[in-house]
PDB file of C-alpha atoms in Angstrom:
ATOM      1  CA  MET A   1     -30.956   3.954  41.121  1.00  0.00           C
ATOM      2  CA  LYS A   2     -32.904   3.727  37.892  1.00  0.00           C
ATOM      3  CA  THR A   3     -32.283   0.274  36.428  1.00  0.00           C
ATOM      4  CA  THR A   4     -33.057  -1.314  33.074  1.00  0.00           C
ATOM      5  CA  VAL A   5     -33.012  -5.031  32.321  1.00  0.00           C
ATOM      6  CA  ILE A   6     -32.147  -5.743  28.672  1.00  0.00           C
ATOM      7  CA  VAL A   7     -33.422  -9.152  27.494  1.00  0.00           C
ATOM      8  CA  THR A   8     -32.051 -10.218  24.106  1.00  0.00           C
ATOM      9  CA  THR A   9     -34.234 -12.546  22.061  1.00  0.00           C
ATOM     10  CA  TYR A  10     -34.678 -14.083  18.635  1.00  0.00           C
ATOM     11  CA  ASN A  11     -37.728 -16.122  17.549  1.00  0.00           C
ATOM     12  CA  ARG A  12     -38.225 -17.901  20.863  1.00  0.00           C
ATOM     13  CA  PRO A  13     -41.591 -16.526  22.105  1.00  0.00           C
ATOM     14  CA  ASP A  14     -42.342 -19.576  24.288  1.00  0.00           C
ATOM     15  CA  ALA A  15     -39.087 -19.166  26.208  1.00  0.00           C
ATOM     16  CA  LEU A  16     -39.469 -15.390  26.349  1.00  0.00           C
ATOM     17  CA  ALA A  17     -42.896 -15.779  27.986  1.00  0.00           C
ATOM     18  CA  VAL A  18     -41.387 -17.888  30.794  1.00  0.00           C
ATOM     19  CA  VAL A  19     -38.557 -15.377  31.214  1.00  0.00           C
ATOM     20  CA  LEU A  20     -40.924 -12.385  31.393  1.00  0.00           C
ATOM     21  CA  GLU A  21     -43.051 -14.267  33.922  1.00  0.00           C
ATOM     22  CA  GLY A  22     -39.888 -14.549  35.992  1.00  0.00           C
ATOM     23  CA  TYR A  23     -39.480 -10.771  35.928  1.00  0.00           C
ATOM     24  CA  CYS A  24     -43.102 -10.282  36.932  1.00  0.00           C
ATOM     25  CA  GLY A  25     -42.297 -12.428  39.974  1.00  0.00           C
ATOM     26  CA  GLN A  26     -39.167 -10.540  41.056  1.00  0.00           C
ATOM     27  CA  SER A  27     -38.902  -9.510  44.707  1.00  0.00           C
ATOM     28  CA  ASP A  28     -37.778  -6.056  43.519  1.00  0.00           C
ATOM     29  CA  GLN A  29     -40.105  -4.521  40.905  1.00  0.00           C
ATOM     30  CA  ALA A  30     -38.351  -1.143  40.680  1.00  0.00           C
ATOM     31  CA  PHE A  31     -36.894  -1.482  37.196  1.00  0.00           C
ATOM     32  CA  ASP A  32     -37.923  -1.283  33.593  1.00  0.00           C
ATOM     33  CA  LEU A  33     -37.297  -3.868  30.913  1.00  0.00           C
ATOM     34  CA  ILE A  34     -36.361  -3.737  27.249  1.00  0.00           C
ATOM     35  CA  VAL A  35     -36.783  -6.730  24.959  1.00  0.00           C
ATOM     36  CA  ALA A  36     -33.868  -6.396  22.517  1.00  0.00           C
ATOM     37  CA  ASP A  37     -35.178  -8.301  19.517  1.00  0.00           C
ATOM     38  CA  ASP A  38     -32.681  -9.400  16.851  1.00  0.00           C
ATOM     39  CA  GLY A  39     -35.314  -9.702  14.128  1.00  0.00           C
ATOM     40  CA  SER A  40     -38.010 -12.037  15.474  1.00  0.00           C
ATOM     41  CA  ARG A  41     -41.342 -12.597  13.765  1.00  0.00           C
ATOM     42  CA  GLU A  42     -44.682 -11.180  14.946  1.00  0.00           C
ATOM     43  CA  GLU A  43     -45.263 -13.889  17.595  1.00  0.00           C
ATOM     44  CA  THR A  44     -42.622 -12.301  19.797  1.00  0.00           C
ATOM     45  CA  VAL A  45     -44.315  -8.901  19.568  1.00  0.00           C
ATOM     46  CA  ASP A  46     -47.560 -10.522  20.750  1.00  0.00           C
ATOM     47  CA  VAL A  47     -45.821 -11.939  23.834  1.00  0.00           C
ATOM     48  CA  VAL A  48     -44.271  -8.572  24.662  1.00  0.00           C
ATOM     49  CA  ARG A  49     -47.660  -6.853  24.342  1.00  0.00           C
ATOM     50  CA  GLN A  50     -49.326  -9.399  26.643  1.00  0.00           C
ATOM     51  CA  PHE A  51     -46.797  -8.814  29.410  1.00  0.00           C
ATOM     52  CA  ALA A  52     -46.644  -5.048  28.875  1.00  0.00           C
ATOM     53  CA  ARG A  53     -50.380  -4.899  29.682  1.00  0.00           C
ATOM     54  CA  ARG A  54     -50.058  -6.579  33.071  1.00  0.00           C
ATOM     55  CA  ALA A  55     -46.521  -6.036  34.337  1.00  0.00           C
ATOM     56  CA  SER A  56     -46.002  -3.571  37.190  1.00  0.00           C
ATOM     57  CA  PHE A  57     -42.947  -2.209  35.368  1.00  0.00           C
ATOM     58  CA  SER A  58     -42.478  -0.697  31.917  1.00  0.00           C
ATOM     59  CA  ILE A  59     -41.674  -3.079  29.038  1.00  0.00           C
ATOM     60  CA  MET A  60     -40.290  -1.712  25.753  1.00  0.00           C
ATOM     61  CA  HIS A  61     -39.706  -3.662  22.539  1.00  0.00           C
ATOM     62  CA  VAL A  62     -36.665  -2.683  20.437  1.00  0.00           C
ATOM     63  CA  TRP A  63     -36.402  -4.551  17.124  1.00  0.00           C
ATOM     64  CA  GLN A  64     -34.014  -4.685  14.201  1.00  0.00           C
ATOM     65  CA  GLU A  65     -34.286  -6.413  10.846  1.00  0.00           C
ATOM     66  CA  ASP A  66     -33.245 -10.061  10.742  1.00  0.00           C
ATOM     67  CA  GLN A  67     -29.837 -10.068   9.050  1.00  0.00           C
ATOM     68  CA  GLY A  68     -28.327 -12.964  10.936  1.00  0.00           C
ATOM     69  CA  PHE A  69     -26.971 -13.060  14.497  1.00  0.00           C
ATOM     70  CA  ARG A  70     -26.334  -9.428  15.501  1.00  0.00           C
ATOM     71  CA  ALA A  71     -26.727  -9.538  19.283  1.00  0.00           C
ATOM     72  CA  ALA A  72     -24.147  -6.801  19.910  1.00  0.00           C
ATOM     73  CA  GLU A  73     -25.983  -4.297  17.722  1.00  0.00           C
ATOM     74  CA  ILE A  74     -29.454  -4.933  19.150  1.00  0.00           C
ATOM     75  CA  ARG A  75     -28.084  -4.668  22.693  1.00  0.00           C
ATOM     76  CA  ASN A  76     -26.576  -1.319  21.722  1.00  0.00           C
ATOM     77  CA  ARG A  77     -29.944  -0.197  20.362  1.00  0.00           C
ATOM     78  CA  ALA A  78     -31.530  -1.126  23.680  1.00  0.00           C
ATOM     79  CA  VAL A  79     -28.857   0.757  25.632  1.00  0.00           C
ATOM     80  CA  ALA A  80     -29.446   3.791  23.414  1.00  0.00           C
ATOM     81  CA  SER A  81     -33.170   3.564  24.216  1.00  0.00           C
ATOM     82  CA  THR A  82     -32.789   3.935  27.966  1.00  0.00           C
ATOM     83  CA  SER A  83     -31.589   6.670  30.278  1.00  0.00           C
ATOM     84  CA  ALA A  84     -31.277   4.297  33.244  1.00  0.00           C
ATOM     85  CA  GLU A  85     -28.172   4.609  35.394  1.00  0.00           C
ATOM     86  CA  TYR A  86     -27.658   0.888  35.641  1.00  0.00           C
ATOM     87  CA  VAL A  87     -28.077  -1.814  32.977  1.00  0.00           C
ATOM     88  CA  ILE A  88     -28.542  -5.554  33.533  1.00  0.00           C
ATOM     89  CA  PHE A  89     -27.953  -7.707  30.446  1.00  0.00           C
ATOM     90  CA  THR A  90     -29.561 -11.110  30.064  1.00  0.00           C
ATOM     91  CA  ASP A  91     -31.094 -13.338  27.400  1.00  0.00           C
ATOM     92  CA  GLY A  92     -34.577 -14.425  26.402  1.00  0.00           C
ATOM     93  CA  ASP A  93     -33.802 -18.027  27.353  1.00  0.00           C
ATOM     94  CA  CYS A  94     -32.554 -17.264  30.865  1.00  0.00           C
ATOM     95  CA  VAL A  95     -35.170 -17.294  33.616  1.00  0.00           C
ATOM     96  CA  PRO A  96     -34.150 -15.096  36.551  1.00  0.00           C
ATOM     97  CA  SER A  97     -34.082 -16.398  40.096  1.00  0.00           C
ATOM     98  CA  ARG A  98     -36.543 -14.601  42.371  1.00  0.00           C
ATOM     99  CA  HIS A  99     -34.069 -12.035  43.759  1.00  0.00           C
ATOM    100  CA  PHE A 100     -32.050 -11.618  40.545  1.00  0.00           C
ATOM    101  CA  VAL A 101     -32.740  -7.901  39.970  1.00  0.00           C
ATOM    102  CA  TRP A 102     -32.429  -7.051  43.662  1.00  0.00           C
ATOM    103  CA  ALA A 103     -29.051  -8.836  43.840  1.00  0.00           C
ATOM    104  CA  HIS A 104     -27.597  -6.975  40.859  1.00  0.00           C
ATOM    105  CA  LYS A 105     -28.789  -3.641  42.257  1.00  0.00           C
ATOM    106  CA  HIS A 106     -27.654  -4.463  45.793  1.00  0.00           C
ATOM    107  CA  LEU A 107     -24.140  -5.474  44.692  1.00  0.00           C
ATOM    108  CA  ALA A 108     -23.683  -2.632  42.180  1.00  0.00           C
ATOM    109  CA  GLU A 109     -20.749  -0.387  42.989  1.00  0.00           C
ATOM    110  CA  ALA A 110     -19.059   2.479  41.139  1.00  0.00           C
ATOM    111  CA  GLY A 111     -15.976   1.336  39.231  1.00  0.00           C
ATOM    112  CA  TYR A 112     -17.171  -2.275  38.891  1.00  0.00           C
ATOM    113  CA  PHE A 113     -19.224  -4.433  36.554  1.00  0.00           C
ATOM    114  CA  LEU A 114     -20.956  -7.546  37.871  1.00  0.00           C
ATOM    115  CA  GLY A 115     -20.903 -11.023  36.379  1.00  0.00           C
ATOM    116  CA  ALA A 116     -22.740 -14.107  37.583  1.00  0.00           C
ATOM    117  CA  ASN A 117     -23.467 -17.585  36.307  1.00  0.00           C
ATOM    118  CA  ARG A 118     -26.295 -19.873  35.321  1.00  0.00           C
ATOM    119  CA  VAL A 119     -27.833 -23.260  35.915  1.00  0.00           C
ATOM    120  CA  LEU A 120     -28.408 -25.297  32.734  1.00  0.00           C
ATOM    121  CA  LEU A 121     -31.722 -27.118  32.292  1.00  0.00           C
ATOM    122  CA  SER A 122     -32.065 -30.372  30.344  1.00  0.00           C
ATOM    123  CA  ALA A 123     -33.976 -30.530  27.061  1.00  0.00           C
ATOM    124  CA  GLU A 124     -36.726 -32.558  28.717  1.00  0.00           C
ATOM    125  CA  LEU A 125     -37.281 -30.128  31.578  1.00  0.00           C
ATOM    126  CA  THR A 126     -37.033 -27.155  29.231  1.00  0.00           C
ATOM    127  CA  ASN A 127     -39.725 -28.578  26.968  1.00  0.00           C
ATOM    128  CA  ARG A 128     -42.072 -28.999  29.926  1.00  0.00           C
ATOM    129  CA  VAL A 129     -41.305 -25.536  31.309  1.00  0.00           C
ATOM    130  CA  VAL A 130     -42.063 -23.708  28.060  1.00  0.00           C
ATOM    131  CA  ARG A 131     -45.056 -25.912  27.148  1.00  0.00           C
ATOM    132  CA  GLU A 132     -46.767 -25.530  30.522  1.00  0.00           C
ATOM    133  CA  ARG A 133     -45.252 -22.171  31.439  1.00  0.00           C
ATOM    134  CA  VAL A 134     -43.938 -23.627  34.680  1.00  0.00           C
ATOM    135  CA  PRO A 135     -42.946 -20.788  37.089  1.00  0.00           C
ATOM    136  CA  ILE A 136     -39.463 -22.099  37.856  1.00  0.00           C
ATOM    137  CA  HIS A 137     -38.398 -18.662  39.142  1.00  0.00           C
ATOM    138  CA  ALA A 138     -40.506 -19.454  42.233  1.00  0.00           C
ATOM    139  CA  TRP A 139     -39.201 -22.984  42.828  1.00  0.00           C
ATOM    140  CA  SER A 140     -37.714 -23.753  46.237  1.00  0.00           C
ATOM    141  CA  GLU A 141     -34.201 -25.099  46.803  1.00  0.00           C
ATOM    142  CA  VAL A 142     -35.808 -28.435  47.646  1.00  0.00           C
ATOM    143  CA  GLU A 143     -37.477 -28.595  44.237  1.00  0.00           C
ATOM    144  CA  TRP A 144     -34.192 -27.744  42.488  1.00  0.00           C
ATOM    145  CA  ALA A 145     -32.448 -30.445  44.507  1.00  0.00           C
ATOM    146  CA  ARG A 146     -35.056 -32.948  43.320  1.00  0.00           C
ATOM    147  CA  ARG A 147     -34.433 -31.872  39.726  1.00  0.00           C
ATOM    148  CA  TRP A 148     -30.694 -32.246  40.186  1.00  0.00           C
ATOM    149  CA  LEU A 149     -31.166 -35.800  41.439  1.00  0.00           C
ATOM    150  CA  ARG A 150     -33.156 -36.500  38.262  1.00  0.00           C
ATOM    151  CA  ARG A 151     -30.327 -34.931  36.180  1.00  0.00           C
ATOM    152  CA  ASP A 152     -32.690 -32.215  34.938  1.00  0.00           C
ATOM    153  CA  VAL A 153     -30.147 -29.506  35.892  1.00  0.00           C
ATOM    154  CA  ASN A 154     -26.363 -29.551  35.708  1.00  0.00           C
ATOM    155  CA  ARG A 155     -25.547 -28.161  39.171  1.00  0.00           C
ATOM    156  CA  LEU A 156     -26.905 -26.711  42.400  1.00  0.00           C
ATOM    157  CA  LEU A 157     -23.961 -24.704  43.739  1.00  0.00           C
ATOM    158  CA  PRO A 158     -25.071 -21.400  42.080  1.00  0.00           C
ATOM    159  CA  LEU A 159     -28.224 -21.547  44.216  1.00  0.00           C
ATOM    160  CA  VAL A 160     -26.210 -20.991  47.398  1.00  0.00           C
ATOM    161  CA  GLN A 161     -26.866 -17.422  48.544  1.00  0.00           C
ATOM    162  CA  LEU A 162     -23.978 -15.412  50.002  1.00  0.00           C
ATOM    163  CA  PRO A 163     -23.983 -11.741  51.094  1.00  0.00           C
ATOM    164  CA  ASP A 164     -21.755  -8.973  49.786  1.00  0.00           C
ATOM    165  CA  GLY A 165     -18.181  -9.145  51.052  1.00  0.00           C
ATOM    166  CA  PRO A 166     -14.485  -8.790  50.160  1.00  0.00           C
ATOM    167  CA  PHE A 167     -14.453 -12.165  48.366  1.00  0.00           C
ATOM    168  CA  ARG A 168     -16.536 -10.640  45.582  1.00  0.00           C
ATOM    169  CA  LYS A 169     -13.532  -8.525  44.516  1.00  0.00           C
ATOM    170  CA  TRP A 170     -10.885 -11.243  44.635  1.00  0.00           C
ATOM    171  CA  SER A 171     -10.627 -11.451  40.803  1.00  0.00           C
ATOM    172  CA  PRO A 172     -10.862  -7.817  39.616  1.00  0.00           C
ATOM    173  CA  ASN A 173      -9.423  -8.537  36.152  1.00  0.00           C
ATOM    174  CA  ARG A 174     -11.490 -11.598  35.376  1.00  0.00           C
ATOM    175  CA  TRP A 175     -12.993 -11.722  31.906  1.00  0.00           C
ATOM    176  CA  SER A 176     -13.382 -15.440  31.195  1.00  0.00           C
ATOM    177  CA  GLY A 177     -16.809 -16.793  31.923  1.00  0.00           C
ATOM    178  CA  MET A 178     -18.405 -13.340  31.785  1.00  0.00           C
ATOM    179  CA  LYS A 179     -21.466 -13.538  29.567  1.00  0.00           C
ATOM    180  CA  THR A 180     -24.188 -11.090  28.663  1.00  0.00           C
ATOM    181  CA  CYS A 181     -26.785 -13.592  29.831  1.00  0.00           C
ATOM    182  CA  ASN A 182     -25.919 -12.418  33.355  1.00  0.00           C
ATOM    183  CA  LEU A 183     -23.905  -9.211  33.414  1.00  0.00           C
ATOM    184  CA  SER A 184     -24.585  -5.730  34.764  1.00  0.00           C
ATOM    185  CA  VAL A 185     -22.764  -2.447  34.283  1.00  0.00           C
ATOM    186  CA  TRP A 186     -23.203   1.263  34.844  1.00  0.00           C
ATOM    187  CA  ARG A 187     -24.527   3.025  31.750  1.00  0.00           C
ATOM    188  CA  THR A 188     -21.801   5.691  32.054  1.00  0.00           C
ATOM    189  CA  ASP A 189     -19.210   2.927  31.712  1.00  0.00           C
ATOM    190  CA  LEU A 190     -21.014   1.547  28.653  1.00  0.00           C
ATOM    191  CA  LEU A 191     -20.929   5.001  27.060  1.00  0.00           C
ATOM    192  CA  ARG A 192     -17.245   5.302  27.936  1.00  0.00           C
ATOM    193  CA  VAL A 193     -16.380   2.137  25.976  1.00  0.00           C
ATOM    194  CA  ASN A 194     -18.901   2.890  23.188  1.00  0.00           C
ATOM    195  CA  GLY A 195     -21.066  -0.109  24.066  1.00  0.00           C
ATOM    196  CA  LEU A 196     -20.701  -3.518  22.495  1.00  0.00           C
ATOM    197  CA  ASP A 197     -18.730  -3.923  19.285  1.00  0.00           C
ATOM    198  CA  ALA A 198     -21.231  -4.627  16.507  1.00  0.00           C
ATOM    199  CA  SER A 199     -18.447  -5.709  14.170  1.00  0.00           C
ATOM    200  CA  TYR A 200     -18.859  -9.056  15.949  1.00  0.00           C
ATOM    201  CA  GLN A 201     -21.485 -10.838  13.879  1.00  0.00           C
ATOM    202  CA  GLY A 202     -22.476 -14.467  14.223  1.00  0.00           C
ATOM    203  CA  TRP A 203     -22.385 -16.284  17.543  1.00  0.00           C
ATOM    204  CA  GLY A 204     -19.615 -15.743  20.023  1.00  0.00           C
ATOM    205  CA  LEU A 205     -17.285 -13.524  22.036  1.00  0.00           C
ATOM    206  CA  GLU A 206     -18.964 -10.121  21.702  1.00  0.00           C
ATOM    207  CA  ASP A 207     -19.532 -10.259  25.463  1.00  0.00           C
ATOM    208  CA  SER A 208     -15.868 -11.086  26.140  1.00  0.00           C
ATOM    209  CA  ASP A 209     -14.883  -8.137  23.970  1.00  0.00           C
ATOM    210  CA  LEU A 210     -17.071  -5.790  26.033  1.00  0.00           C
ATOM    211  CA  VAL A 211     -15.653  -7.034  29.330  1.00  0.00           C
ATOM    212  CA  ILE A 212     -12.031  -6.755  28.188  1.00  0.00           C
ATOM    213  CA  ARG A 213     -12.564  -3.165  27.014  1.00  0.00           C
ATOM    214  CA  LEU A 214     -14.207  -2.343  30.359  1.00  0.00           C
ATOM    215  CA  LEU A 215     -11.082  -3.711  32.059  1.00  0.00           C
ATOM    216  CA  HIS A 216      -8.903  -1.623  29.716  1.00  0.00           C
ATOM    217  CA  ALA A 217     -10.935   1.404  30.830  1.00  0.00           C
ATOM    218  CA  GLY A 218     -10.219   0.636  34.494  1.00  0.00           C
ATOM    219  CA  VAL A 219     -13.633  -0.828  35.337  1.00  0.00           C
ATOM    220  CA  LYS A 220     -13.104  -3.914  37.488  1.00  0.00           C
ATOM    221  CA  HIS A 221     -14.950  -7.199  37.891  1.00  0.00           C
ATOM    222  CA  LYS A 222     -17.062  -7.872  40.967  1.00  0.00           C
ATOM    223  CA  ASN A 223     -18.442 -11.354  41.469  1.00  0.00           C
ATOM    224  CA  ALA A 224     -22.235 -11.677  41.627  1.00  0.00           C
ATOM    225  CA  ARG A 225     -22.190 -15.476  41.809  1.00  0.00           C
ATOM    226  CA  PHE A 226     -24.022 -16.970  44.768  1.00  0.00           C
ATOM    227  CA  ALA A 227     -26.545 -14.114  44.559  1.00  0.00           C
ATOM    228  CA  ALA A 228     -27.896 -13.543  41.032  1.00  0.00           C
ATOM    229  CA  THR A 229     -28.422 -16.873  39.296  1.00  0.00           C
ATOM    230  CA  VAL A 230     -30.342 -17.445  36.065  1.00  0.00           C
ATOM    231  CA  PHE A 231     -31.812 -20.718  34.813  1.00  0.00           C
ATOM    232  CA  HIS A 232     -30.806 -21.320  31.216  1.00  0.00           C
ATOM    233  CA  LEU A 233     -33.368 -23.091  29.042  1.00  0.00           C
ATOM    234  CA  TRP A 234     -31.945 -25.717  26.711  1.00  0.00           C
ATOM    235  CA  HIS A 235     -31.651 -25.057  22.968  1.00  0.00           C
ATOM    236  CA  PRO A 236     -29.655 -26.566  20.100  1.00  0.00           C
ATOM    237  CA  GLU A 237     -26.157 -25.192  19.678  1.00  0.00           C
ATOM    238  CA  GLN A 238     -25.980 -21.952  17.661  1.00  0.00           C
ATOM    239  CA  ASP A 239     -24.300 -21.786  14.262  1.00  0.00           C
ATOM    240  CA  ARG A 240     -20.628 -21.090  15.008  1.00  0.00           C
ATOM    241  CA  THR A 241     -19.240 -20.512  11.526  1.00  0.00           C
ATOM    242  CA  GLN A 242     -18.211 -16.944  12.428  1.00  0.00           C
ATOM    243  CA  LEU A 243     -16.456 -17.971  15.625  1.00  0.00           C
ATOM    244  CA  PRO A 244     -12.908 -18.163  14.148  1.00  0.00           C
ATOM    245  CA  VAL A 245     -13.268 -14.599  12.836  1.00  0.00           C
ATOM    246  CA  ASN A 246     -14.502 -13.397  16.225  1.00  0.00           C
ATOM    247  CA  GLN A 247     -11.672 -15.248  17.966  1.00  0.00           C
ATOM    248  CA  GLU A 248      -9.159 -13.402  15.804  1.00  0.00           C
ATOM    249  CA  ARG A 249     -10.820 -10.074  16.706  1.00  0.00           C
ATOM    250  CA  LEU A 250     -10.558 -10.925  20.377  1.00  0.00           C
ATOM    251  CA  GLN A 251      -6.887 -11.908  20.089  1.00  0.00           C
ATOM    252  CA  ASN A 252      -6.162  -8.542  18.455  1.00  0.00           C
ATOM    253  CA  LEU A 253      -7.974  -6.830  21.332  1.00  0.00           C
ATOM    254  CA  PHE A 254      -5.780  -8.663  23.857  1.00  0.00           C
ATOM    255  CA  ARG A 255      -2.697  -7.254  22.150  1.00  0.00           C
ATOM    256  CA  SER A 256      -4.002  -3.680  22.405  1.00  0.00           C
ATOM    257  CA  ASN A 257      -5.174  -1.156  24.960  1.00  0.00           C
ATOM    258  CA  THR A 258      -8.358  -0.475  23.023  1.00  0.00           C
ATOM    259  CA  VAL A 259     -11.205   0.913  25.100  1.00  0.00           C
ATOM    260  CA  ARG A 260     -13.866   1.976  22.628  1.00  0.00           C
ATOM    261  CA  ALA A 261     -15.829  -0.318  20.311  1.00  0.00           C
ATOM    262  CA  ARG A 262     -14.983   0.059  16.648  1.00  0.00           C
ATOM    263  CA  VAL A 263     -18.691  -0.119  15.706  1.00  0.00           C
ATOM    264  CA  GLY A 264     -20.619   0.812  18.820  1.00  0.00           C
ATOM    265  CA  LEU A 265     -23.206   3.173  20.245  1.00  0.00           C
ATOM    266  CA  ASP A 266     -21.845   6.180  18.378  1.00  0.00           C
ATOM    267  CA  GLU A 267     -22.226   4.419  15.046  1.00  0.00           C
ATOM    268  CA  LEU A 268     -25.893   3.400  15.404  1.00  0.00           C
ATOM    269  CA  ASP A 269     -28.184   4.471  12.583  1.00  0.00           C
ATOM    270  CA  GLY A 270     -31.699   5.695  13.226  1.00  0.00           C
ATOM    271  CA  VAL A 271     -31.403   6.078  17.020  1.00  0.00           C
TER     272      VAL A 271
END
C-alpha cells in the first residue's frame, strides 16, 4: 500500500526539524512525505532540504503564498501532488511515536478513516526539545512516565498500545475530537468528497468538516487511539477571529447531506 504522510507547517522550522527526525526514526520506512507549507519563509525550505538529503524516504515540499491561515487549501495541494493510495495527515508540531506510520497502515481498512489522539507537551519541555533537537520519538515509556510526574506532559494513557480489534469500530459515526494532526484516509475517499473545504480560512473546524462529509459519504470512523500517538509541541494559541464564521459553516453542514467540499480539490489553481 503506497502511503504518503502530509505534514502541514507554517514558519516553525525548529519544530519541523524535530518532527522530521521522528519520521526518520519510524519503525516502518515504506512511505513518502510531503511538507504542506502554508507560506513559510526560506528557513523552512532549508530544513526540508537537509532532511531530503538523508532520509530513506522521499520528501517533497509543497508551498503556497502566505495569505493567512489556509491549512485546508495547502493540504489539498499536497493531496493533489501524490498518487499514494493512503494518506496520513499530521502537523509540523506533532512528533510521531516510533510506530506511528506502521500503526496507521496496519489499522487501515476499506470503508473507514482512522483518527487518533495526542499527548500535549509543556512549554518548558517543548523549548528544550526544539532547542536541543531531543529525539522524543525514541523515548521509552519509563521516560514519559518521568515527564508526566514532572507535569511536562498532560497524560500517559495514549501511550498504552492495544492491537486491532472490534472495539476500534464501536463509534463508527464519531466526528468530535477528530483532527488532521492525527488522521488517515484512503485517497479515493478524499477524491470522493473533493478533499478539504478551502472556504474555511483562519483557524478551526476544517478538519471536522472533512470528517462529517466522509461520514455523509458512508465512510466510517475507526479508532486508532492506543496505537498511533503523536506528541504535540506547545505553542501559543492561534488567532481565532474566524472561528465564529467557521462554526456557522459547520452548523450548516450538519443540517445537510453535503458530501463534496464547496472549494476543494477540483477547484485548485495551478495543480
